[in-house]
Amino acid sequence: MRSLLRFLVRYHQFILFLILEIFALILVGQFNSFQRAKIFKMKHRIQGGLEQRFEKFTQYFHLEQENEDLVHENVRLYNLLPSSYYNPLAKDLIDSSLVQKYVYVEASVISNSTNKQFNFLIIDKGSKQGVAPEMAVVCSRGIVGVVKECSDNYSSVVSVLNKEFFPNAMIQRNGYFGSMAWGGLNYRKSVLKEIPLHVNVQEGDTIITSGHSTVFPKGILIGTVASYENYDGNYYRIEVDLSTDFKNLSHVMVIKNLMREEQIKLQEGLQDD
Amino acid sequence: MIEILPRNSIRLLVLLLAQILVFNNIEIGGGYMIPYVYILFVILLPFETPGWMTLILGALLGLAMDVFTETLGMHMAATVVMAYIRPYVLANFAPRDGYESGSFPRVHYYGLPWFVKYALILILVHHLVFFYLEIFRIQEFFTTLLRVVLSTLFSGVLIVGSQFFVFRK
């Protein structure tokens, strides 16, 4: 007993180090989604207010850019209005055949990172505002990410700058699709893979979402082709300049797909066969 | 020892806030240089701090960072390793007649070369543990190593710089 005590006293520093280090590693490894949600809520009580205030302050710096984007967006939307179309039949279209599929919810970014390997954003809308996991998040300049978890008034969003997020993308000009994967370093660039070599790819080609997943609507801008190379003899490795600048992101939109359940049910039916 | 406590707590808060609100938003060199300056807290702890206390303070510091950056355990694992080796690094770089009582591990007391050596080793160890734990895969070994080295230099410049502009005495 005494020798055990002597041992403990002599090596107390090393033993404490081992305990703390093992505890930290367990935290890294065992960090499941339940704990994540709990920590997430706790953190927001502390940090939400603080960062929101700071974010409000820093938003002023981006006002000019932000206004410009909003003007562009307005112009685009005005162009879509029925009043800006000429109807040669001089009759109103009866559009009961049209059913709304996507609903947009606007949100502000209250925390964001670009310097980690697995980046997340926090936005100020949560389950009380109708946001739910797996909803798409975009901004006026293009794709942002997908909602991961929601508390009452906040949601965490897996950013495109996350090594475990692979949005489905397609080349707008010819419709060939593949999946995007972020390289983990440059926040302005991402990589499109799985495009076969026979496809005609050119620098400057527009890359958009393919709409094959149930998350993103088709046609949301991802970026433009910066360069491409023969990757492994079968496929191209295409470097894409992301259209969204994650460094000065402040207003985003969450897209709710009203027909998602239906689509998922059908897909599950296929897998069961 | 008593008057050291409030000063260190304030420093801890200031460093955490600076890291979360400012330095977490800084990233240059295409994602290769990411500064972590909050570890300056461990670097500047008084010489007399016992080993176990350095470990516990380091663990708490890392845990606080983890909660705010949602990387549970990663910063903690890195700061604990760093806190553990600190006494050995200090002993290794000690002047011939030991550290004077009433002095602190600062440029002001022991000069620039001493501080740069001491701080860089601690920063390097912290960054090694943190960046490899963050990526947690072996495929990108050399990319990560380059990130570690460049980020260490970046954090090092900021931390040594802070000795001339912020923590002068």
XYZ file of C-alpha atoms in Angstrom:
442
model
C 0.000 0.000 0.000
C 2.726 2.412 0.959
C 4.712 1.662 -2.147
C 1.608 2.261 -4.237
C 1.167 5.655 -2.570
C 4.818 6.466 -3.144
C 4.403 5.500 -6.767
C 1.352 7.744 -7.107
C 3.111 10.688 -5.498
C 6.258 10.209 -7.551
C 4.471 9.946 -10.866
C 1.419 12.119 -10.115
C 2.194 14.436 -13.005
C 2.431 11.661 -15.552
C -0.682 9.942 -14.224
C -2.656 13.183 -14.347
C -1.391 13.743 -17.874
C -2.539 10.269 -18.916
C -5.975 10.737 -17.363
C -6.554 14.132 -18.990
C -5.208 13.014 -22.370
C -7.282 9.842 -22.423
C -10.325 11.875 -21.421
C -9.692 14.272 -24.321
C -9.234 11.418 -26.804
C -12.429 9.761 -25.598
C -14.193 13.073 -26.179
C -12.857 13.147 -29.733
C -13.827 9.555 -30.429
C -17.077 9.144 -28.560
C -18.559 12.466 -29.489
C -21.911 11.254 -30.752
C -24.758 13.287 -32.138
C -26.671 13.311 -28.867
C -23.822 14.943 -26.970
C -23.213 17.230 -29.900
C -26.800 18.453 -29.727
C -26.523 19.039 -25.984
C -23.236 20.914 -26.204
C -24.652 22.800 -29.143
C -27.572 24.050 -27.064
C -25.381 24.917 -24.107
C -22.959 26.748 -26.324
C -25.702 28.808 -27.884
C -26.877 30.057 -24.579
C -23.401 31.424 -23.974
C -22.212 32.284 -27.419
C -25.357 33.076 -29.391
C -25.792 36.511 -27.896
C -22.114 37.377 -27.986
C -21.425 36.355 -31.556
C -24.691 37.796 -32.774
C -23.664 41.181 -31.458
C -20.218 40.873 -33.008
C -21.748 39.681 -36.263
C -24.104 42.680 -36.297
C -21.066 44.885 -36.009
C -19.044 43.160 -38.732
C -22.052 43.104 -41.054
C -21.514 46.823 -41.632
C -18.248 46.113 -43.385
C -19.975 43.961 -45.964
C -22.916 46.304 -46.578
C -21.724 47.493 -49.973
C -21.181 43.997 -51.363
C -24.360 42.818 -49.693
C -26.408 45.632 -51.296
C -24.970 44.887 -54.694
C -25.921 41.235 -54.354
C -29.424 42.135 -53.262
C -29.871 44.451 -56.240
C -28.767 41.675 -58.602
C -31.095 39.261 -56.902
C -33.986 41.730 -57.145
C -33.382 42.270 -60.829
C -33.398 38.556 -61.411
C -36.613 38.124 -59.465
C -38.336 41.029 -61.236
C -37.512 39.277 -64.480
C -39.334 36.206 -63.257
C -42.505 38.071 -62.297
C -45.541 37.249 -64.456
C -45.914 40.965 -65.136
C -42.623 41.011 -66.980
C -43.835 38.410 -69.487
C -45.880 39.187 -72.536
C -48.739 36.818 -72.993
C -49.693 36.557 -76.666
C -52.916 34.714 -75.849
C -54.049 37.715 -73.823
C -55.509 35.328 -71.316
C -54.315 34.609 -67.830
C -52.800 31.223 -67.417
C -54.723 28.979 -65.114
C -51.933 27.614 -62.968
C -53.745 25.207 -60.714
C -51.511 22.637 -62.382
C -48.541 24.242 -60.686
C -47.807 23.000 -57.178
C -45.240 24.660 -54.991
C -42.276 22.389 -54.404
C -39.661 24.589 -52.694
C -40.140 27.097 -49.884
C -37.408 29.596 -48.990
C -36.652 30.823 -45.468
C -34.146 33.629 -45.052
C -31.575 33.464 -42.247
C -28.472 35.252 -40.973
C -25.149 33.564 -40.384
C -24.038 34.042 -36.790
C -20.928 31.932 -36.817
C -18.886 30.519 -39.619
C -15.446 29.049 -40.131
C -13.276 28.352 -43.148
C -10.058 27.254 -41.469
C -10.988 23.806 -40.216
C -11.098 20.512 -42.098
C -14.757 20.045 -41.237
C -16.360 23.479 -41.284
C -19.815 24.280 -40.002
C -21.987 27.397 -39.947
C -24.560 28.420 -37.386
C -27.639 30.269 -38.636
C -30.261 32.107 -36.598
C -33.287 30.048 -37.661
C -34.249 26.761 -36.047
C -37.056 24.252 -35.728
C -39.476 26.950 -34.515
C -39.064 28.705 -37.861
C -39.617 25.507 -39.817
C -35.998 24.590 -40.430
C -35.233 20.864 -40.229
C -32.140 18.682 -40.792
C -31.212 17.871 -44.406
C -32.538 21.137 -45.815
C -30.450 22.954 -48.394
C -28.773 26.263 -47.592
C -27.868 28.678 -50.387
C -27.053 32.356 -50.764
C -27.623 34.760 -53.615
C -24.209 33.859 -55.040
C -24.618 30.081 -54.858
C -24.487 26.948 -52.746
C -23.631 27.120 -49.015
C -24.367 23.742 -47.408
C -26.948 21.521 -45.794
C -28.644 21.776 -42.366
C -27.306 19.252 -39.884
C -28.976 19.861 -36.537
C -31.575 22.292 -35.224
C -32.307 23.725 -31.814
C -35.375 25.912 -31.273
C -33.940 29.069 -32.795
C -30.597 28.045 -34.289
C -29.333 25.468 -36.753
C -25.929 24.096 -37.603
C -25.092 23.804 -41.281
C -22.490 21.516 -42.864
C -20.588 23.874 -45.124
C -19.397 23.031 -48.641
C -15.989 23.510 -46.982
C -16.349 20.219 -45.126
C -14.442 17.112 -46.087
C -17.430 14.909 -45.391
C -19.903 16.770 -47.575
C -20.222 15.639 -51.200
C -22.913 17.607 -53.043
C -24.002 16.249 -56.397
C -22.893 18.595 -59.167
C -23.243 18.830 -62.903
C -21.742 20.688 -65.806
C -24.487 23.007 -66.986
C -23.486 22.945 -70.669
C -23.721 19.186 -71.233
C -25.442 17.736 -68.179
C -22.701 15.318 -67.068
C -22.702 14.940 -63.305
C -20.372 13.883 -60.509
C -19.795 14.686 -56.876
C -17.906 17.587 -55.356
C -15.339 17.126 -52.593
C -13.517 19.895 -50.774
C -9.732 19.539 -50.558
C -9.475 20.956 -47.043
C -7.209 23.894 -47.795
C -8.409 26.712 -50.043
C -11.803 28.162 -49.150
C -12.315 29.480 -52.696
C -11.754 26.145 -54.459
C -13.348 22.725 -54.530
C -12.930 19.615 -56.679
C -15.409 17.868 -58.993
C -14.723 14.182 -59.617
C -16.311 11.309 -61.549
C -16.584 13.171 -64.869
C -15.451 10.674 -67.566
C -12.642 11.610 -69.951
C -14.748 11.656 -73.109
C -16.756 14.601 -71.826
C -15.890 17.951 -73.320
C -14.868 20.146 -70.378
C -13.674 23.698 -70.806
C -12.264 26.259 -68.424
C -15.019 28.637 -67.359
C -17.808 26.072 -67.657
C -20.570 26.651 -65.130
C -21.067 23.994 -62.457
C -24.528 23.745 -60.890
C -26.306 21.351 -58.526
C -27.752 18.372 -60.373
C -31.000 18.035 -58.441
C -30.455 14.293 -58.128
C -30.434 14.393 -54.347
C -33.526 15.275 -52.363
C -31.727 18.187 -50.775
C -30.790 20.713 -53.447
C -33.078 21.922 -56.210
C -31.566 21.624 -59.674
C -29.600 24.549 -61.021
C -28.100 26.226 -57.960
C -24.777 27.769 -58.858
C -21.702 26.074 -57.403
C -18.936 27.733 -59.408
C -16.916 27.687 -62.595
C -14.230 25.325 -63.884
C -10.788 26.704 -63.012
C -8.685 23.851 -64.405
C -8.973 20.160 -65.183
C -6.615 17.222 -65.493
C -6.654 13.527 -66.296
C -6.879 12.034 -62.832
C -6.494 8.245 -63.060
C -6.961 7.374 -66.733
C -10.744 7.185 -66.500
C -11.923 10.374 -64.938
C -11.163 14.064 -64.832
C -10.239 15.880 -61.670
C -11.822 19.285 -62.157
C -10.865 22.192 -59.968
C -13.817 24.513 -59.413
C -13.747 28.166 -58.340
C -16.583 28.356 -55.811
C -19.016 31.172 -56.556
C -19.822 31.664 -52.867
C -17.282 33.590 -50.824
C -17.450 31.917 -47.423
C -15.362 34.633 -45.832
C -18.054 37.297 -46.071
C -21.203 35.251 -45.929
C -23.909 36.911 -43.865
C -27.358 36.329 -45.398
C -28.439 32.879 -46.541
C -31.652 31.130 -47.541
C -32.817 27.746 -46.314
C -34.708 25.727 -48.914
C -37.430 23.374 -47.804
C -38.359 20.657 -50.286
C -42.080 19.984 -49.778
C -41.964 16.784 -51.824
C -38.952 15.301 -50.130
C -40.845 12.661 -48.139
C -42.517 11.412 -51.288
C -39.229 11.141 -53.160
C -37.494 9.372 -50.280
C -40.329 6.874 -49.935
C -40.032 6.001 -53.591
C -36.262 5.612 -53.343
C -36.577 3.370 -50.286
C -39.018 1.214 -52.225
C -36.360 0.763 -54.887
C -33.750 -0.290 -52.365
C -36.031 -2.874 -50.783
C -36.382 -4.830 -54.020
C 1.023 34.066 -5.863
C -2.235 35.754 -4.827
C -1.923 38.769 -7.130
C -0.977 36.462 -9.999
C -4.425 34.880 -10.016
C -6.575 37.828 -11.229
C -3.968 38.820 -13.791
C -3.889 35.317 -15.253
C -7.680 34.974 -15.304
C -8.012 38.234 -17.216
C -5.321 37.110 -19.629
C -7.164 33.808 -20.123
C -10.427 35.610 -20.981
C -8.762 38.118 -23.293
C -6.878 35.391 -25.166
C -9.964 33.192 -25.561
C -12.023 36.130 -26.855
C -9.247 37.226 -29.215
C -8.914 33.675 -30.565
C -12.645 33.099 -31.032
C -13.624 36.496 -32.412
C -10.503 37.496 -34.343
C -7.885 34.826 -34.985
C -10.337 32.066 -35.908
C -11.294 34.267 -38.855
C -7.729 34.695 -40.072
C -6.304 32.261 -42.548
C -3.657 32.999 -45.152
C -1.528 31.057 -47.598
C -4.469 29.131 -49.088
C -5.419 27.361 -45.862
C -1.876 26.433 -44.901
C -1.413 29.076 -42.211
C -3.904 29.100 -39.362
C -2.961 30.910 -36.153
C -3.737 29.561 -32.688
C -2.559 32.197 -30.232
C -4.698 31.301 -27.223
C -1.956 28.868 -26.122
C 0.058 31.945 -25.138
C -1.732 31.540 -21.803
C 0.145 28.308 -21.048
C 3.399 29.769 -22.345
C 3.175 32.769 -20.009
C 2.243 30.891 -16.800
C 4.655 31.727 -13.944
C 7.732 29.480 -13.458
C 6.489 28.461 -10.007
C 3.237 26.957 -11.327
C 3.258 23.290 -10.248
C 3.103 20.678 -12.996
C -0.311 19.373 -12.042
C -1.777 22.866 -12.100
C -0.326 23.590 -15.537
C -1.943 20.354 -16.747
C -5.361 21.189 -15.327
C -5.262 24.797 -16.542
C -4.164 23.581 -19.978
C -6.978 21.039 -20.082
C -9.575 23.657 -19.107
C -8.217 26.110 -21.666
C -8.436 23.492 -24.409
C -11.892 22.415 -23.353
C -13.118 26.023 -23.439
C -11.772 26.410 -26.993
C -13.377 23.094 -27.967
C -16.798 24.162 -26.769
C -16.622 27.358 -28.803
C -15.277 25.805 -31.996
C -17.304 22.554 -31.760
C -14.223 20.352 -31.991
C -14.729 18.531 -28.704
C -11.498 17.056 -27.333
C -9.106 18.184 -30.072
C -7.850 21.436 -28.563
C -7.902 19.784 -25.147
C -5.713 16.875 -26.252
C -3.259 19.343 -27.794
C -3.084 21.728 -24.838
C -2.674 18.837 -22.355
C 0.348 17.465 -24.239
C 1.751 20.966 -24.444
C 1.215 21.589 -20.708
C 2.863 18.250 -19.897
C 6.086 18.973 -21.768
C 6.336 22.596 -20.606
C 8.247 21.867 -17.363
C 10.747 19.717 -19.299
C 11.269 22.407 -21.956
C 11.733 25.022 -19.217
C 14.246 22.818 -17.379
C 16.139 22.214 -20.608
C 16.480 25.903 -21.451
C 17.157 27.082 -17.895
C 20.048 29.534 -17.433
C 23.075 28.135 -15.573
C 21.897 29.374 -12.178
C 18.198 28.679 -12.683
C 15.307 31.079 -13.151
C 15.301 34.077 -10.840
C 12.406 34.261 -8.449
C 9.973 37.041 -9.319
C 10.718 36.731 -13.032
C 8.342 35.438 -15.723
C 8.892 33.514 -18.959
C 9.017 36.648 -21.080
C 11.269 38.345 -23.620
C 11.621 41.159 -21.113
C 13.429 38.906 -18.587
C 15.280 36.286 -20.615
C 15.730 37.836 -24.037
C 14.413 37.184 -27.510
C 16.402 34.034 -28.514
C 15.421 32.231 -25.305
C 11.747 33.100 -25.707
C 11.621 32.182 -29.395
C 13.143 28.740 -28.731
C 10.896 28.060 -25.751
C 7.682 29.288 -27.391
C 8.278 27.666 -30.795
C 8.760 24.203 -29.287
C 5.530 24.447 -27.306
C 3.614 25.848 -30.296
C 4.986 23.137 -32.586
C 3.943 20.353 -30.191
C 0.462 21.834 -29.813
C -0.005 22.250 -33.579
C 1.332 18.739 -34.322
C -1.207 17.117 -32.026
C -4.042 19.397 -33.075
C -3.725 19.259 -36.861
C -3.184 15.488 -37.010
C -6.076 14.868 -34.635
C -8.274 17.186 -36.669
C -7.663 15.428 -39.975
C -7.369 11.974 -38.375
C -6.111 10.161 -41.426
C -2.696 9.165 -42.688
C -3.199 9.736 -46.431
C -2.449 13.444 -46.349
C 0.527 13.126 -44.030
C 2.829 15.585 -45.788
C 0.142 18.164 -46.563
C -0.737 18.173 -42.884
C 2.930 18.370 -41.889
C 3.332 21.436 -44.091
C 0.256 22.970 -42.474
C 1.722 22.260 -39.032
C 5.055 23.873 -39.863
C 3.642 26.953 -41.612
C 0.949 27.478 -38.958
C 3.576 27.128 -36.212
C 5.608 29.870 -37.861
C 2.524 32.077 -38.203
C 1.373 31.546 -34.590
C 5.003 31.979 -33.496
C 5.306 35.373 -35.188
C 2.042 36.523 -33.578
C 2.959 35.186 -30.140
C 6.503 36.574 -30.142
C 5.135 39.829 -31.598
C 2.655 40.051 -28.740
C 5.624 40.241 -26.372
C 6.619 43.569 -27.891
C 3.209 45.127 -28.399
C 0.784 43.759 -25.811
C 2.456 41.891 -22.948
C 5.508 44.113 -22.681
C 6.106 43.715 -18.967
